[in-house]
Amino acid sequence: MSSDRQQARDGARRGDGQRPPVRVGVLFGGPSAEHEVSCASALGVARALTGDGYRVVAVGITRTGGLRLVPDAVLAGYLHGSGAERAIDDRLTVAGPTVELRAGRQRGTAVVTAVDAPGTAHAELDVVFPVLHGPYGEDGVVQGLLESLGVPYVGCGILASAVGMDKVAMKRALRAEGVPCTPHVSFDGQTYQATEDPEKLVVGLRRPLFVKPARMGSSIGISRVAEGDDLAEAIEEALRHDNLIIVEQGVTGRELECGVLGGARPEASAVGEVRVTGGWFDYQQKYLGDSDPMIVPAVLPDDVTERIQDLSIRAFAAIGGWGLARVDFLYDEAAGELYVNELNTMPGFTAHSMYPKVWAAAGVGYREIVDRLVALAFARHAQRPTGPQDPR
């Protein structure tokens, strides 16, 4: 057992009949285009945390950024009901009284308070699990709030989250550490508007191209541009979601994914493969398709699997990751080349998601994943300074 795993097990504040349960605030929803995916992921996490030493408090974030506390009776119906077969149709709903998060009276806790009744505490939290995808949740914004409250939280910190969310910054970090990436260019909306011919922005790249918003996930706003396709139309679609655009050269090959879990000494999971139609893995295939496109474990030579696992841990370290990430690869089988396409610092947690599947193939079940993530949150929090620089 790695020292990280042992630390996680030793650091978990689980109820044992003598200690009170760990109060976990599950944050979900949010203003990003991945709101529905977050609601589905959060239900899986909340169900895994229910009972056996945990008490779940669900706090939804509206599309405009407001906080709503899901009432206990409503949450109980979600947690103990029989869920729909497809995770995307089985999700928490952001509804309930308007609340806000404040620092708790006890160091290392946060409190959920009523907005309409100042001083009235609905619930106190020992740790927060931000099951948020995309901008305002996976990009360091919520992480900054939680840092300011001084409460332990699951997943990457401010910097790693921001770098992981920004595909341009991420690729710079990966290249600096010698992690292979696909050829790409980036530019902002003003540069595009000032350019008469958008083809001049992608000189040196071969088609097909993938045009992406730099800070978005779940394949939202992405277009594949083959010979004869309109590059300007793809750029304008991406600009609907972000003012910073990245254009990547397509790689003819296999799409592979690997999970990372841990802190200072993270571990890599089994490797999964995504079998796609239409040239790339879009939102429809990820969440709404009729068939499961994921093959776990991927059929690969042992040395390729080992290279992917090694590169996953190196990529995680390159952004300063903590807790978890899913690392996505493109594998040019004919040339024997692997490219890291991106990292997701809060990957999907639905039953239809790759991250739980690749860890299950490595012998780590869903419940153990969330157990370890909560424990890692406490372990990192224990390392934070407590001197004059601590605002508490």
Coordinates of C-alpha atoms in Angstrom, one line a residue:
M1 CA 0.0 0.0 0.0
S2 CA 1.4 3.4 -1.0
S3 CA 2.1 6.0 1.7
D4 CA -0.5 8.2 0.2
R5 CA -3.2 5.5 0.5
Q6 CA -2.1 4.8 4.1
Q7 CA -2.2 8.5 4.9
A8 CA -5.6 8.7 3.4
R9 CA -6.9 5.8 5.5
D10 CA -5.2 7.1 8.7
G11 CA -6.4 10.7 8.1
A12 CA -10.1 9.9 7.5
R13 CA -12.3 11.2 10.3
R14 CA -14.9 8.5 10.0
G15 CA -17.6 7.7 12.5
D16 CA -17.0 4.5 14.5
G17 CA -19.9 4.6 17.0
Q18 CA -17.9 6.9 19.3
R19 CA -17.1 9.8 17.1
P20 CA -19.8 11.9 15.5
P21 CA -20.3 11.5 11.7
V22 CA -18.2 13.6 9.3
R23 CA -20.4 16.3 7.9
V24 CA -19.8 16.5 4.2
G25 CA -21.1 19.4 2.2
V26 CA -21.7 18.3 -1.4
L27 CA -21.7 21.4 -3.7
F28 CA -23.3 20.9 -7.1
G29 CA -24.9 22.6 -10.0
G30 CA -23.3 26.0 -10.8
P31 CA -23.6 28.6 -13.6
S32 CA -21.6 26.6 -16.2
A33 CA -23.0 24.8 -19.2
E34 CA -22.2 21.6 -17.4
H35 CA -24.8 22.2 -14.7
E36 CA -26.9 19.1 -15.4
V37 CA -23.8 16.8 -15.5
S38 CA -22.8 18.2 -12.1
C39 CA -26.2 17.5 -10.7
A40 CA -25.9 13.9 -11.9
S41 CA -22.4 13.4 -10.6
A42 CA -23.4 14.9 -7.2
L43 CA -26.1 12.4 -6.7
G44 CA -23.7 9.5 -7.1
V45 CA -21.2 11.0 -4.7
A46 CA -24.0 11.8 -2.1
R47 CA -25.3 8.2 -2.3
A48 CA -21.8 6.8 -1.8
L49 CA -21.3 9.0 1.3
T50 CA -24.6 8.2 2.9
G51 CA -24.3 6.4 6.2
D52 CA -21.3 4.6 7.8
G53 CA -19.8 7.6 9.4
Y54 CA -20.9 10.5 7.1
R55 CA -23.7 13.0 7.1
V56 CA -24.4 14.6 3.7
V57 CA -25.5 18.2 3.4
A58 CA -26.4 19.0 -0.2
V59 CA -25.9 22.7 -1.3
G60 CA -26.9 23.5 -4.9
I61 CA -25.6 26.4 -6.9
T62 CA -28.1 28.0 -9.2
R63 CA -27.3 29.1 -12.8
T64 CA -26.9 32.6 -11.5
G65 CA -24.6 31.7 -8.6
G66 CA -27.0 31.6 -5.7
L67 CA -26.8 28.9 -3.0
R68 CA -29.8 26.7 -2.2
L69 CA -29.9 24.1 0.7
V70 CA -31.6 20.9 -0.4
P71 CA -34.0 20.1 2.6
D72 CA -33.1 16.9 4.5
A73 CA -36.4 15.3 3.6
V74 CA -36.0 16.0 -0.1
L75 CA -32.4 14.7 0.0
A76 CA -33.4 11.5 1.7
G77 CA -35.8 10.8 -1.2
Y78 CA -32.9 11.1 -3.6
L79 CA -30.5 9.1 -1.6
H80 CA -32.7 6.1 -0.7
G81 CA -34.9 6.0 -3.8
S82 CA -34.4 3.7 -6.7
G83 CA -32.5 5.7 -9.3
A84 CA -33.1 5.7 -13.0
E85 CA -31.0 3.4 -15.1
R86 CA -29.2 6.3 -16.9
A87 CA -27.3 8.6 -14.6
I88 CA -27.9 11.7 -16.6
D89 CA -31.7 11.3 -15.9
D90 CA -31.0 10.6 -12.2
R91 CA -29.7 13.8 -10.6
L92 CA -30.1 16.2 -7.7
T93 CA -32.1 19.4 -8.3
V94 CA -31.0 22.8 -7.1
A95 CA -34.0 23.8 -4.9
G96 CA -34.5 24.9 -1.3
P97 CA -34.0 27.9 0.9
T98 CA -31.5 30.5 0.0
V99 CA -28.3 30.2 2.0
E100 CA -24.7 31.3 2.2
L101 CA -21.4 29.7 3.4
R102 CA -19.5 31.2 6.2
A103 CA -16.5 30.2 8.3
G104 CA -17.5 28.1 11.3
R105 CA -16.9 29.0 14.9
Q106 CA -14.6 26.0 15.1
R107 CA -11.3 26.2 13.1
G108 CA -11.5 24.1 10.0
T109 CA -15.3 24.1 9.6
A110 CA -17.8 26.0 7.6
V111 CA -21.4 26.8 8.3
V112 CA -24.5 27.0 6.0
T113 CA -26.5 30.0 7.2
A114 CA -29.9 31.3 6.3
V115 CA -29.9 34.5 4.2
D116 CA -33.3 35.6 5.4
A117 CA -32.5 35.0 9.1
P118 CA -28.9 36.2 9.8
G119 CA -27.2 34.1 12.5
T120 CA -29.4 31.1 11.9
A121 CA -27.2 28.1 11.1
H122 CA -28.8 25.3 9.0
A123 CA -25.8 23.0 9.1
E124 CA -22.1 22.9 10.0
L125 CA -19.6 21.2 7.6
D126 CA -16.3 19.4 8.4
V127 CA -15.4 19.1 4.7
V128 CA -16.7 20.2 1.3
F129 CA -16.9 18.0 -1.8
P130 CA -17.3 20.4 -4.7
V131 CA -18.8 18.1 -7.4
L132 CA -18.7 20.9 -9.9
H133 CA -17.7 20.8 -13.6
G134 CA -16.6 23.7 -15.8
P135 CA -16.2 27.4 -15.1
Y136 CA -16.9 28.7 -11.5
G137 CA -16.5 25.2 -10.1
E138 CA -13.5 23.4 -11.6
D139 CA -11.4 26.5 -12.4
G140 CA -10.3 27.7 -8.9
V141 CA -13.2 30.0 -8.2
V142 CA -14.9 27.8 -5.7
Q143 CA -11.6 26.5 -4.4
G144 CA -10.7 30.2 -3.6
L145 CA -13.9 30.6 -1.6
L146 CA -13.3 27.4 0.4
E147 CA -9.6 28.4 1.1
S148 CA -10.9 31.7 2.4
L149 CA -13.3 29.8 4.8
G150 CA -10.4 27.6 6.0
V151 CA -12.5 24.4 5.5
P152 CA -11.0 21.2 4.0
Y153 CA -12.2 20.4 0.5
V154 CA -11.9 17.6 -2.0
G155 CA -9.8 17.9 -5.1
C156 CA -7.2 20.2 -6.6
G157 CA -6.4 23.5 -5.1
I158 CA -6.7 27.0 -6.7
L159 CA -3.7 26.9 -9.0
A160 CA -4.0 23.3 -10.2
S161 CA -7.7 23.8 -10.8
A162 CA -7.2 27.0 -12.8
V163 CA -4.4 25.4 -14.9
G164 CA -6.3 22.2 -15.4
M165 CA -9.3 24.1 -16.6
D166 CA -7.4 26.4 -19.0
K167 CA -6.3 24.2 -21.9
V168 CA -3.7 26.8 -23.0
A169 CA -2.1 27.1 -19.6
M170 CA -2.3 23.3 -19.1
K171 CA -0.5 22.5 -22.3
R172 CA 2.2 25.0 -21.4
A173 CA 2.7 23.3 -18.0
L174 CA 2.8 19.9 -19.7
R175 CA 5.3 20.9 -22.3
A176 CA 7.5 22.5 -19.6
E177 CA 7.7 19.0 -17.9
G178 CA 8.3 17.1 -21.2
V179 CA 4.8 15.6 -21.4
P180 CA 3.8 15.2 -25.1
C181 CA 0.9 17.2 -26.4
T182 CA -0.6 17.6 -29.8
P183 CA 0.4 20.5 -32.0
H184 CA -1.9 23.5 -31.3
V185 CA -2.3 27.3 -31.5
S186 CA -4.4 29.6 -29.3
F187 CA -5.8 33.1 -29.7
D188 CA -8.5 35.3 -28.3
G189 CA -11.7 36.8 -29.7
Q190 CA -10.2 40.2 -30.4
T191 CA -7.4 38.6 -32.5
Y192 CA -9.9 36.6 -34.5
Q193 CA -12.0 39.7 -35.2
A194 CA -9.0 41.6 -36.4
T195 CA -7.9 38.8 -38.8
E196 CA -9.4 38.9 -42.3
D197 CA -8.6 35.2 -43.0
P198 CA -8.9 32.8 -40.1
E199 CA -6.7 30.3 -41.9
K200 CA -3.8 32.5 -41.0
L201 CA -4.4 31.7 -37.4
V202 CA -3.8 28.0 -37.9
V203 CA -0.8 28.1 -40.2
G204 CA 1.3 24.9 -39.6
L205 CA -1.6 22.7 -38.5
R206 CA -3.0 20.0 -40.6
R207 CA -6.7 19.1 -40.8
P208 CA -8.7 17.8 -39.2
L209 CA -8.6 20.4 -36.6
F210 CA -10.4 20.6 -33.3
V211 CA -11.6 24.1 -32.3
K212 CA -12.3 24.4 -28.6
P213 CA -13.2 27.0 -26.0
A214 CA -10.1 27.1 -23.7
R215 CA -12.0 26.9 -20.5
M216 CA -14.9 24.5 -20.9
G217 CA -15.5 20.8 -20.5
S218 CA -17.9 18.0 -21.5
S219 CA -17.1 18.6 -25.2
I220 CA -19.3 21.8 -25.1
G221 CA -18.5 24.3 -27.9
I222 CA -16.1 22.0 -29.6
S223 CA -16.1 21.5 -33.4
R224 CA -14.2 19.1 -35.7
V225 CA -13.0 20.9 -38.8
A226 CA -12.1 18.6 -41.7
E227 CA -11.1 19.6 -45.3
G228 CA -13.8 21.8 -46.8
D229 CA -15.4 22.7 -43.4
D230 CA -15.9 26.3 -42.4
L231 CA -13.2 27.2 -39.8
A232 CA -14.8 30.6 -39.1
E233 CA -18.1 28.9 -38.1
A234 CA -16.3 26.6 -35.7
I235 CA -14.3 29.5 -34.1
E236 CA -17.5 31.5 -33.6
E237 CA -19.2 28.6 -32.0
A238 CA -16.3 28.2 -29.5
L239 CA -16.4 32.0 -28.9
R240 CA -20.0 31.6 -27.6
H241 CA -18.5 29.8 -24.6
D242 CA -15.1 31.5 -24.0
N243 CA -13.1 34.4 -25.4
L244 CA -9.9 32.3 -25.5
I245 CA -9.7 29.6 -28.2
I246 CA -7.4 26.7 -28.7
V247 CA -7.1 24.9 -32.1
E248 CA -5.5 21.5 -32.0
Q249 CA -4.3 19.3 -34.8
G250 CA -6.2 16.1 -35.0
V251 CA -4.6 12.8 -34.3
T252 CA -5.8 9.7 -36.1
G253 CA -5.8 7.1 -33.3
R254 CA -7.4 5.8 -30.2
E255 CA -8.9 7.8 -27.4
L256 CA -7.7 6.5 -24.0
E257 CA -8.3 7.7 -20.5
C258 CA -6.6 7.1 -17.1
G259 CA -7.6 8.1 -13.6
V260 CA -5.2 9.6 -11.0
L261 CA -6.0 9.4 -7.3
G262 CA -3.8 10.6 -4.4
G263 CA -1.7 13.5 -3.1
A264 CA 2.1 13.7 -2.9
R265 CA 2.4 10.1 -4.2
P266 CA -0.6 9.6 -6.5
E267 CA -1.5 6.3 -8.2
A268 CA -2.8 5.7 -11.7
S269 CA -5.8 3.5 -12.5
A270 CA -6.4 1.0 -15.2
V271 CA -6.7 2.5 -18.7
G272 CA -10.1 2.8 -20.5
E273 CA -10.8 3.4 -24.2
V274 CA -13.6 5.5 -25.7
R275 CA -14.9 4.1 -29.0
V276 CA -16.4 7.1 -30.9
T277 CA -18.5 7.7 -33.9
G278 CA -18.3 10.8 -36.1
G279 CA -14.6 11.4 -35.4
W280 CA -14.8 12.5 -31.8
F281 CA -16.4 12.0 -28.4
D282 CA -19.1 14.7 -28.2
Y283 CA -21.6 15.6 -25.5
Q284 CA -24.3 13.4 -27.1
Q285 CA -22.1 10.2 -26.9
K286 CA -20.8 11.0 -23.5
Y287 CA -24.1 11.4 -21.7
L288 CA -27.1 10.7 -24.0
G289 CA -26.1 7.9 -26.3
D290 CA -28.0 4.6 -26.4
S291 CA -24.9 2.4 -26.0
D292 CA -21.9 2.5 -23.7
P293 CA -18.8 3.6 -25.8
M294 CA -16.3 2.8 -23.0
I295 CA -14.1 -0.3 -23.0
V296 CA -12.5 -0.9 -19.6
P297 CA -9.8 -2.0 -19.4
A298 CA -8.5 -1.0 -22.8
V299 CA -6.9 -3.8 -24.9
L300 CA -3.3 -2.6 -25.0
P301 CA 0.2 -4.0 -24.8
D302 CA 1.5 -3.9 -21.2
D303 CA 4.2 -1.4 -22.1
V304 CA 1.7 1.1 -23.6
T305 CA -0.5 0.8 -20.5
E306 CA 2.5 1.5 -18.3
R307 CA 3.5 4.5 -20.4
I308 CA 0.0 5.9 -20.0
Q309 CA 0.0 5.4 -16.3
D310 CA 3.4 7.0 -16.0
L311 CA 2.5 10.0 -18.2
S312 CA -0.8 10.4 -16.2
I313 CA 1.1 10.8 -12.9
R314 CA 3.6 13.2 -14.6
A315 CA 0.8 15.3 -16.0
F316 CA -0.9 15.4 -12.6
A317 CA 2.4 16.6 -11.0
A318 CA 2.9 19.2 -13.8
I319 CA -0.2 21.1 -12.8
G320 CA 0.3 20.6 -9.1
G321 CA -2.6 18.2 -8.7
W322 CA -4.1 16.9 -5.5
G323 CA -6.9 14.4 -5.0
L324 CA -8.0 13.4 -8.4
A325 CA -7.9 13.9 -12.1
R326 CA -8.8 12.1 -15.3
V327 CA -6.1 12.3 -18.0
D328 CA -7.2 11.9 -21.6
F329 CA -4.8 10.6 -24.3
L330 CA -4.7 10.3 -28.0
Y331 CA -2.7 7.2 -29.1
D332 CA -1.3 7.1 -32.7
E333 CA -1.0 3.3 -32.8
A334 CA 0.8 3.3 -36.2
A335 CA 3.5 5.6 -35.0
G336 CA 3.5 4.4 -31.4
E337 CA 3.0 7.9 -30.1
L338 CA 1.0 9.0 -27.1
Y339 CA -0.2 12.6 -26.6
V340 CA -1.9 14.0 -23.5
N341 CA -5.0 15.7 -24.7
E342 CA -6.2 17.2 -21.4
L343 CA -6.7 16.8 -17.7
N344 CA -10.0 17.0 -15.9
T345 CA -9.6 17.9 -12.2
M346 CA -13.2 17.0 -11.4
P347 CA -14.2 14.3 -13.9
G348 CA -17.7 13.1 -14.2
F349 CA -18.9 10.9 -11.3
T350 CA -22.0 9.5 -12.9
A351 CA -22.5 5.8 -13.3
H352 CA -21.9 6.5 -17.0
S353 CA -18.5 8.1 -16.4
M354 CA -15.1 6.8 -17.1
Y355 CA -13.4 7.8 -13.9
P356 CA -15.2 5.3 -11.6
K357 CA -15.0 2.6 -14.2
V358 CA -11.2 2.7 -14.6
W359 CA -10.8 2.6 -10.9
A360 CA -13.2 -0.3 -10.5
A361 CA -11.0 -2.1 -13.0
A362 CA -8.1 -1.4 -10.8
G363 CA -9.9 -2.9 -7.8
V364 CA -11.0 0.4 -6.2
G365 CA -14.8 0.7 -5.9
Y366 CA -16.9 3.9 -6.0
R367 CA -17.2 4.1 -2.2
E368 CA -13.5 3.7 -1.6
I369 CA -12.8 6.5 -4.1
V370 CA -14.9 9.0 -2.2
D371 CA -13.6 7.7 1.1
R372 CA -10.0 8.4 0.0
L373 CA -10.8 11.7 -1.5
V374 CA -12.4 13.0 1.7
A375 CA -9.4 11.7 3.7
L376 CA -7.0 13.4 1.3
A377 CA -8.9 16.6 1.8
F378 CA -8.3 16.4 5.6
A379 CA -4.6 15.4 5.0
R380 CA -4.0 18.4 2.8
H381 CA -5.8 20.7 5.2
A382 CA -3.6 19.5 8.1
Q383 CA -0.6 20.8 6.2
R384 CA -1.8 24.3 5.8
P385 CA 0.0 27.1 7.8
T386 CA -1.5 28.1 11.1
G387 CA 0.7 31.2 11.7
P388 CA 0.0 34.9 11.2
Q389 CA -0.7 34.4 7.5
D390 CA -3.7 32.2 8.4
P391 CA -6.7 34.7 8.3
R392 CA -8.3 32.7 11.1

